[in-house]
mmCIF file of C-alpha atoms and ligand atoms in Angstrom:
data_model
loop_
_atom_site.group_PDB
_atom_site.id
_atom_site.type_symbol
_atom_site.label_atom_id
_atom_site.label_comp_id
_atom_site.label_asym_id
_atom_site.label_seq_id
_atom_site.Cartn_x
_atom_site.Cartn_y
_atom_site.Cartn_z
ATOM 1 C CA MET A 1119 -5.543 -42.178 -274.181
ATOM 2 C CA HIS A 1120 -6.716 -39.281 -276.339
ATOM 3 C CA GLY A 1121 -4.580 -38.374 -279.227
ATOM 4 C CA THR A 1122 -4.502 -34.783 -278.124
ATOM 5 C CA ILE A 1123 -2.542 -35.608 -274.990
ATOM 6 C CA PHE A 1124 0.096 -37.401 -277.160
ATOM 7 C CA THR A 1125 0.279 -34.540 -279.629
ATOM 8 C CA LEU A 1126 0.902 -32.111 -276.680
ATOM 9 C CA LEU A 1127 3.501 -34.426 -275.084
ATOM 10 C CA LYS A 1128 5.303 -34.395 -278.414
ATOM 11 C CA ARG A 1129 5.173 -30.629 -278.579
ATOM 12 C CA TYR A 1130 6.266 -30.354 -274.927
ATOM 13 C CA VAL A 1131 9.390 -32.590 -275.568
ATOM 14 C CA GLN A 1132 10.099 -30.653 -278.831
ATOM 15 C CA THR A 1133 9.986 -27.257 -277.179
ATOM 16 C CA GLN A 1134 11.574 -28.072 -273.890
ATOM 17 C CA TYR A 1135 14.314 -30.209 -275.433
ATOM 18 C CA ASP A 1136 14.425 -30.401 -279.294
ATOM 19 C CA HIS A 1137 13.070 -32.442 -282.220
ATOM 20 C CA SER A 1138 15.902 -34.984 -282.191
ATOM 21 C CA THR A 1139 15.045 -35.742 -278.500
ATOM 22 C CA TRP A 1140 11.453 -36.499 -279.610
ATOM 23 C CA VAL A 1141 12.761 -38.792 -282.424
ATOM 24 C CA ARG A 1142 15.139 -40.607 -280.081
ATOM 25 C CA LEU A 1143 12.261 -41.007 -277.536
ATOM 26 C CA THR A 1144 9.842 -42.503 -279.938
ATOM 27 C CA GLU A 1145 12.489 -44.884 -281.328
ATOM 28 C CA SER A 1146 13.461 -45.984 -277.877
ATOM 29 C CA VAL A 1147 9.898 -46.925 -276.917
ATOM 30 C CA GLY A 1148 9.347 -48.660 -280.324
ATOM 31 C CA LEU A 1149 6.835 -46.244 -281.711
ATOM 32 C CA SER A 1150 6.746 -45.998 -285.474
ATOM 33 C CA ALA A 1151 3.943 -43.437 -285.814
ATOM 34 C CA ALA A 1152 5.234 -40.050 -284.650
ATOM 35 C CA ASP A 1153 2.051 -38.292 -285.329
ATOM 36 C CA PHE A 1154 -1.099 -38.675 -283.467
ATOM 37 C CA ASP A 1155 -4.600 -37.910 -284.574
ATOM 38 C CA HIS A 1156 -6.773 -35.838 -282.315
ATOM 39 C CA LYS A 1157 -9.819 -38.040 -283.030
ATOM 40 C CA SER A 1158 -8.050 -41.278 -282.189
ATOM 41 C CA VAL A 1159 -7.340 -43.082 -278.926
ATOM 42 C CA TYR A 1160 -3.956 -44.689 -278.336
ATOM 43 C CA PRO A 1161 -2.876 -47.371 -275.932
ATOM 44 C CA ASP A 1162 -2.120 -46.028 -272.418
ATOM 45 C CA GLU A 1163 0.940 -48.204 -272.367
ATOM 46 C CA GLN A 1164 2.471 -46.003 -275.061
ATOM 47 C CA MET A 1165 1.913 -42.918 -272.841
ATOM 48 C CA TYR A 1166 3.504 -44.759 -269.791
ATOM 49 C CA ALA A 1167 6.564 -45.659 -271.986
ATOM 50 C CA LEU A 1168 6.917 -42.243 -273.335
ATOM 51 C CA VAL A 1169 6.681 -40.562 -269.870
ATOM 52 C CA GLY A 1170 9.038 -43.169 -268.426
ATOM 53 C CA LYS A 1171 11.638 -42.812 -271.055
ATOM 54 C CA ALA A 1172 11.334 -39.040 -271.222
ATOM 55 C CA SER A 1173 12.048 -38.655 -267.561
ATOM 56 C CA GLU A 1174 15.036 -40.968 -267.867
ATOM 57 C CA MET A 1175 16.335 -38.933 -270.648
ATOM 58 C CA ALA A 1176 15.721 -35.658 -268.826
ATOM 59 C CA GLY A 1177 17.192 -37.034 -265.645
ATOM 60 C CA ILE A 1178 14.205 -36.204 -263.435
ATOM 61 C CA PRO A 1179 11.638 -38.386 -261.705
ATOM 62 C CA ALA A 1180 8.607 -39.352 -263.772
ATOM 63 C CA SER A 1181 6.299 -37.641 -261.267
ATOM 64 C CA GLU A 1182 8.321 -34.244 -261.828
ATOM 65 C CA LEU A 1183 8.114 -34.656 -265.636
ATOM 66 C CA GLN A 1184 4.180 -35.357 -265.453
ATOM 67 C CA GLU A 1185 3.884 -32.261 -263.210
ATOM 68 C CA LYS A 1186 5.632 -30.125 -265.667
ATOM 69 C CA PHE A 1187 3.855 -31.590 -268.653
ATOM 70 C CA GLY A 1188 0.482 -31.082 -266.799
ATOM 71 C CA GLU A 1189 1.244 -27.501 -266.257
ATOM 72 C CA TYR A 1190 2.245 -27.124 -269.958
ATOM 73 C CA LEU A 1191 -1.055 -28.729 -271.104
ATOM 74 C CA VAL A 1192 -3.468 -26.403 -269.654
ATOM 75 C CA PRO A 1193 -3.628 -23.334 -272.080
ATOM 76 C CA ASP A 1194 -4.266 -25.822 -275.013
ATOM 77 C CA LEU A 1195 -6.904 -27.763 -273.048
ATOM 78 C CA MET A 1196 -8.558 -24.537 -272.091
ATOM 79 C CA TYR A 1197 -8.471 -23.205 -275.665
ATOM 80 C CA MET A 1198 -9.978 -26.497 -277.063
ATOM 81 C CA TYR A 1199 -12.895 -26.440 -274.612
ATOM 82 C CA GLN A 1200 -13.213 -22.735 -274.196
ATOM 83 C CA LYS A 1201 -16.959 -22.779 -274.953
ATOM 84 C CA LEU A 1202 -17.484 -24.704 -271.734
ATOM 85 C CA LEU A 1203 -15.539 -22.171 -269.530
ATOM 86 C CA GLN A 1204 -17.722 -19.590 -267.781
ATOM 87 C CA PRO A 1205 -16.222 -16.136 -267.822
ATOM 88 C CA GLU A 1206 -16.647 -15.518 -264.198
ATOM 89 C CA TRP A 1207 -14.758 -18.644 -263.071
ATOM 90 C CA THR A 1208 -11.299 -18.469 -261.483
ATOM 91 C CA THR A 1209 -9.113 -21.270 -260.380
ATOM 92 C CA LEU A 1210 -11.227 -22.892 -257.649
ATOM 93 C CA ASP A 1211 -14.527 -22.638 -259.738
ATOM 94 C CA MET A 1212 -12.868 -24.084 -262.754
ATOM 95 C CA LEU A 1213 -11.631 -27.053 -260.750
ATOM 96 C CA GLU A 1214 -14.949 -27.468 -259.125
ATOM 97 C CA HIS A 1215 -16.586 -27.755 -262.557
ATOM 98 C CA THR A 1216 -14.174 -29.888 -264.549
ATOM 99 C CA GLU A 1217 -15.746 -33.148 -263.715
ATOM 100 C CA ASN A 1218 -19.374 -32.101 -264.706
ATOM 101 C CA THR A 1219 -18.430 -30.027 -267.737
ATOM 102 C CA MET A 1220 -15.014 -30.566 -269.478
ATOM 103 C CA HIS A 1221 -14.361 -34.151 -268.471
ATOM 104 C CA ARG A 1222 -18.063 -34.987 -269.093
ATOM 105 C CA LYS A 1223 -17.824 -33.693 -272.528
ATOM 106 C CA VAL A 1224 -14.622 -35.535 -273.200
ATOM 107 C CA ARG A 1225 -16.390 -38.811 -272.153
ATOM 108 C CA GLN A 1226 -19.194 -37.991 -274.500
ATOM 109 C CA GLU A 1227 -16.930 -37.391 -277.417
ATOM 110 C CA HIS A 1228 -15.515 -40.978 -277.671
ATOM 111 C CA ALA A 1229 -16.678 -44.088 -275.905
ATOM 112 C CA GLU A 1230 -12.952 -44.937 -275.341
ATOM 113 C CA ASN A 1231 -12.152 -41.682 -273.620
ATOM 114 C CA THR A 1232 -11.859 -42.353 -269.872
ATOM 115 C CA PRO A 1233 -10.554 -39.162 -268.129
ATOM 116 C CA PRO A 1234 -10.012 -39.534 -264.351
ATOM 117 C CA VAL A 1235 -13.009 -39.074 -262.059
ATOM 118 C CA LEU A 1236 -12.400 -35.973 -260.152
ATOM 119 C CA GLU A 1237 -14.670 -35.703 -257.053
ATOM 120 C CA VAL A 1238 -14.261 -32.226 -255.761
ATOM 121 C CA THR A 1239 -15.519 -30.968 -252.388
ATOM 122 C CA ARG A 1240 -15.697 -27.279 -252.106
ATOM 123 C CA LEU A 1241 -14.789 -26.732 -248.442
ATOM 124 C CA SER A 1242 -15.269 -22.917 -248.509
ATOM 125 C CA GLU A 1243 -14.988 -20.024 -250.962
ATOM 126 C CA ASP A 1244 -11.224 -20.312 -250.766
ATOM 127 C CA GLU A 1245 -10.630 -24.027 -250.393
ATOM 128 C CA LEU A 1246 -11.455 -27.263 -252.022
ATOM 129 C CA GLU A 1247 -10.328 -30.866 -251.977
ATOM 130 C CA ILE A 1248 -9.920 -33.083 -255.210
ATOM 131 C CA LYS A 1249 -10.150 -36.805 -255.064
ATOM 132 C CA TYR A 1250 -8.594 -38.019 -258.235
ATOM 133 C CA VAL A 1251 -9.513 -41.574 -259.247
ATOM 134 C CA SER A 1252 -7.949 -43.348 -262.086
ATOM 135 C CA GLU A 1253 -6.328 -46.787 -262.815
ATOM 136 C CA ARG A 1254 -3.745 -44.864 -264.832
ATOM 137 C CA ARG A 1255 -2.147 -43.452 -261.507
ATOM 138 C CA MET A 1256 -1.282 -40.135 -263.120
ATOM 139 C CA GLY A 1257 -1.982 -37.944 -259.948
ATOM 140 C CA ALA A 1258 1.243 -36.057 -260.594
ATOM 141 C CA LEU A 1259 -0.139 -34.897 -263.900
ATOM 142 C CA ALA A 1260 -3.304 -33.761 -262.033
ATOM 143 C CA VAL A 1261 -1.202 -31.692 -259.669
ATOM 144 C CA GLY A 1262 0.606 -30.149 -262.679
ATOM 145 C CA ILE A 1263 -2.736 -29.382 -264.361
ATOM 146 C CA VAL A 1264 -3.946 -27.729 -261.162
ATOM 147 C CA ARG A 1265 -0.838 -25.677 -261.079
ATOM 148 C CA GLY A 1266 -1.416 -24.720 -264.803
ATOM 149 C CA VAL A 1267 -4.958 -23.631 -264.099
ATOM 150 C CA ALA A 1268 -3.818 -21.300 -261.352
ATOM 151 C CA ALA A 1269 -1.256 -19.899 -263.724
ATOM 152 C CA TYR A 1270 -3.944 -19.544 -266.447
ATOM 153 C CA TYR A 1271 -6.104 -17.405 -264.006
ATOM 154 C CA ASP A 1272 -3.083 -15.470 -262.892
ATOM 155 C CA GLU A 1273 -3.313 -16.770 -259.423
ATOM 156 C CA ALA A 1274 -0.196 -18.942 -259.271
ATOM 157 C CA ASP A 1275 1.293 -17.051 -256.372
ATOM 158 C CA ARG A 1276 -2.001 -17.102 -254.345
ATOM 159 C CA ILE A 1277 -2.917 -20.771 -254.726
ATOM 160 C CA ALA A 1278 -1.399 -23.398 -252.496
ATOM 161 C CA ILE A 1279 -1.537 -27.053 -253.892
ATOM 162 C CA ASP A 1280 -0.983 -29.803 -251.412
ATOM 163 C CA PRO A 1281 -1.140 -33.509 -252.373
ATOM 164 C CA GLU A 1282 -2.328 -35.200 -249.170
ATOM 165 C CA THR A 1283 -1.479 -38.734 -250.416
ATOM 166 C CA SER A 1284 1.152 -40.236 -252.552
ATOM 167 C CA GLU A 1285 0.767 -39.016 -256.210
ATOM 168 C CA ASP A 1286 0.999 -42.326 -257.772
ATOM 169 C CA GLY A 1287 -1.872 -44.052 -256.424
ATOM 170 C CA GLN A 1288 -5.339 -44.875 -258.031
ATOM 171 C CA ARG A 1289 -6.760 -42.361 -255.593
ATOM 172 C CA VAL A 1290 -4.995 -39.189 -254.872
ATOM 173 C CA TYR A 1291 -6.271 -36.417 -252.627
ATOM 174 C CA ILE A 1292 -5.251 -32.923 -253.504
ATOM 175 C CA ARG A 1293 -5.986 -29.861 -251.283
ATOM 176 C CA VAL A 1294 -6.158 -26.535 -253.108
ATOM 177 C CA ARG A 1295 -6.463 -23.284 -251.161
ATOM 178 C CA ARG A 1296 -6.466 -19.693 -252.065
ATOM 179 C CA LEU A 1297 -4.341 -17.664 -249.655
ATOM 180 C CA THR A 1298 -5.790 -14.689 -248.080
ATOM 181 C CA ALA A 1299 -4.236 -11.250 -248.320
ATOM 182 C CA ALA A 1300 -2.644 -11.647 -244.928
ATOM 183 C CA GLU A 1301 -0.852 -14.924 -245.707
HETATM 184 C C1 HEM B 1268 -10.203 -27.533 -269.531
HETATM 185 C C2 HEM B 1268 -10.135 -28.526 -268.729
HETATM 186 C C3 HEM B 1268 -9.838 -29.887 -269.053
HETATM 187 C C4 HEM B 1268 -9.951 -30.551 -270.130
HETATM 188 C C5 HEM B 1268 -10.463 -30.076 -271.436
HETATM 189 C C6 HEM B 1268 -9.451 -31.884 -269.907
HETATM 190 C C7 HEM B 1268 -9.298 -32.922 -270.854
HETATM 191 C C8 HEM B 1268 -8.784 -34.152 -270.672
HETATM 192 C C9 HEM B 1268 -8.614 -35.085 -271.722
HETATM 193 C C10 HEM B 1268 -9.117 -34.933 -273.066
HETATM 194 C C11 HEM B 1268 -8.006 -36.273 -271.116
HETATM 195 C C12 HEM B 1268 -7.639 -37.526 -271.852
HETATM 196 C C13 HEM B 1268 -8.742 -38.611 -271.405
HETATM 197 C C14 HEM B 1268 -8.510 -39.949 -272.118
HETATM 198 O O1 HEM B 1268 -7.701 -40.024 -272.949
HETATM 199 O O2 HEM B 1268 -9.186 -40.826 -271.702
HETATM 200 C C15 HEM B 1268 -7.704 -35.848 -269.904
HETATM 201 C C16 HEM B 1268 -7.062 -36.642 -268.964
HETATM 202 C C17 HEM B 1268 -6.657 -36.254 -267.677
HETATM 203 N N1 HEM B 1268 -7.088 -35.166 -267.003
HETATM 204 FE FE1 HEM B 1268 -8.172 -33.628 -267.729
HETATM 205 N N2 HEM B 1268 -8.979 -32.058 -268.624
HETATM 206 C C18 HEM B 1268 -9.343 -30.847 -268.011
HETATM 207 C C19 HEM B 1268 -8.991 -30.411 -266.740
HETATM 208 C C20 HEM B 1268 -8.351 -31.315 -265.744
HETATM 209 C C21 HEM B 1268 -8.055 -30.870 -264.469
HETATM 210 C C22 HEM B 1268 -8.408 -29.578 -263.735
HETATM 211 C C23 HEM B 1268 -7.470 -31.977 -263.889
HETATM 212 C C24 HEM B 1268 -6.983 -32.235 -262.605
HETATM 213 C C25 HEM B 1268 -7.413 -31.701 -261.424
HETATM 214 C C26 HEM B 1268 -7.271 -33.005 -265.005
HETATM 215 C C27 HEM B 1268 -6.652 -34.174 -264.843
HETATM 216 C C28 HEM B 1268 -6.478 -35.074 -265.862
HETATM 217 C C29 HEM B 1268 -5.602 -36.251 -265.737
HETATM 218 C C30 HEM B 1268 -4.631 -36.534 -264.488
HETATM 219 C C31 HEM B 1268 -5.643 -36.903 -266.943
HETATM 220 C C32 HEM B 1268 -4.848 -38.099 -267.370
HETATM 221 C C33 HEM B 1268 -5.534 -39.462 -267.406
HETATM 222 C C34 HEM B 1268 -5.817 -40.136 -266.166
HETATM 223 O O3 HEM B 1268 -5.096 -39.793 -265.159
HETATM 224 O O4 HEM B 1268 -6.608 -41.129 -266.083
HETATM 225 N N3 HEM B 1268 -7.920 -32.619 -266.092
HETATM 226 N N4 HEM B 1268 -8.265 -34.591 -269.559
#
């Protein structure tokens, strides 16, 4: 997986916990390099091991850690790819366009980059369904990212996010709905 995701996981652990937690974490999964290069791709297994061990150390399920980490990732991802964001977008538009703009660009940058396929069906102006497809089975991260996107657009209290399937499958369906004023 993309070095950026590793770098942000490192920063997440350092800020939510502390630097020594990060050091213990990398040691416990047998990682010698504690720095990750943005232009490199690292084995997915290292990400799984880090997330698994971090959740153990934090005493929370891996899915919860992925969700929190996903939420944390968003401002940096948005900043890095800001040129691709349209100023008129809000949460649902951004989600609708991730596959054909941001994730497409990520795929073009490096042949080894394989972000998940996000098939998004816009059901109405206020509702869409995301079909997440990835062998990495990181649907919980996707749910966290959606939450982070809603927070980014200052819509966190108006966006309902409902995973319709188990979050740890290769295919995860997530319903995202903007609440109307009456709700
Ligand atoms: C500014 C918007 C976004 C950018 C720039 C971005 C970028 C990336 C990058 C660089 C990766 C690593 C890919 C790899 O190493 O192969 C990735 C993975 C991922 N992205 Fe995105 N992403 C964005 C939005 C989203 C959204 C909205 C979702 C969810 C609905 C999402 C879900 C994921 C997940 C779950 C992964 C982990 C890998 C996997 O499950 O296969 N991303 N993304």
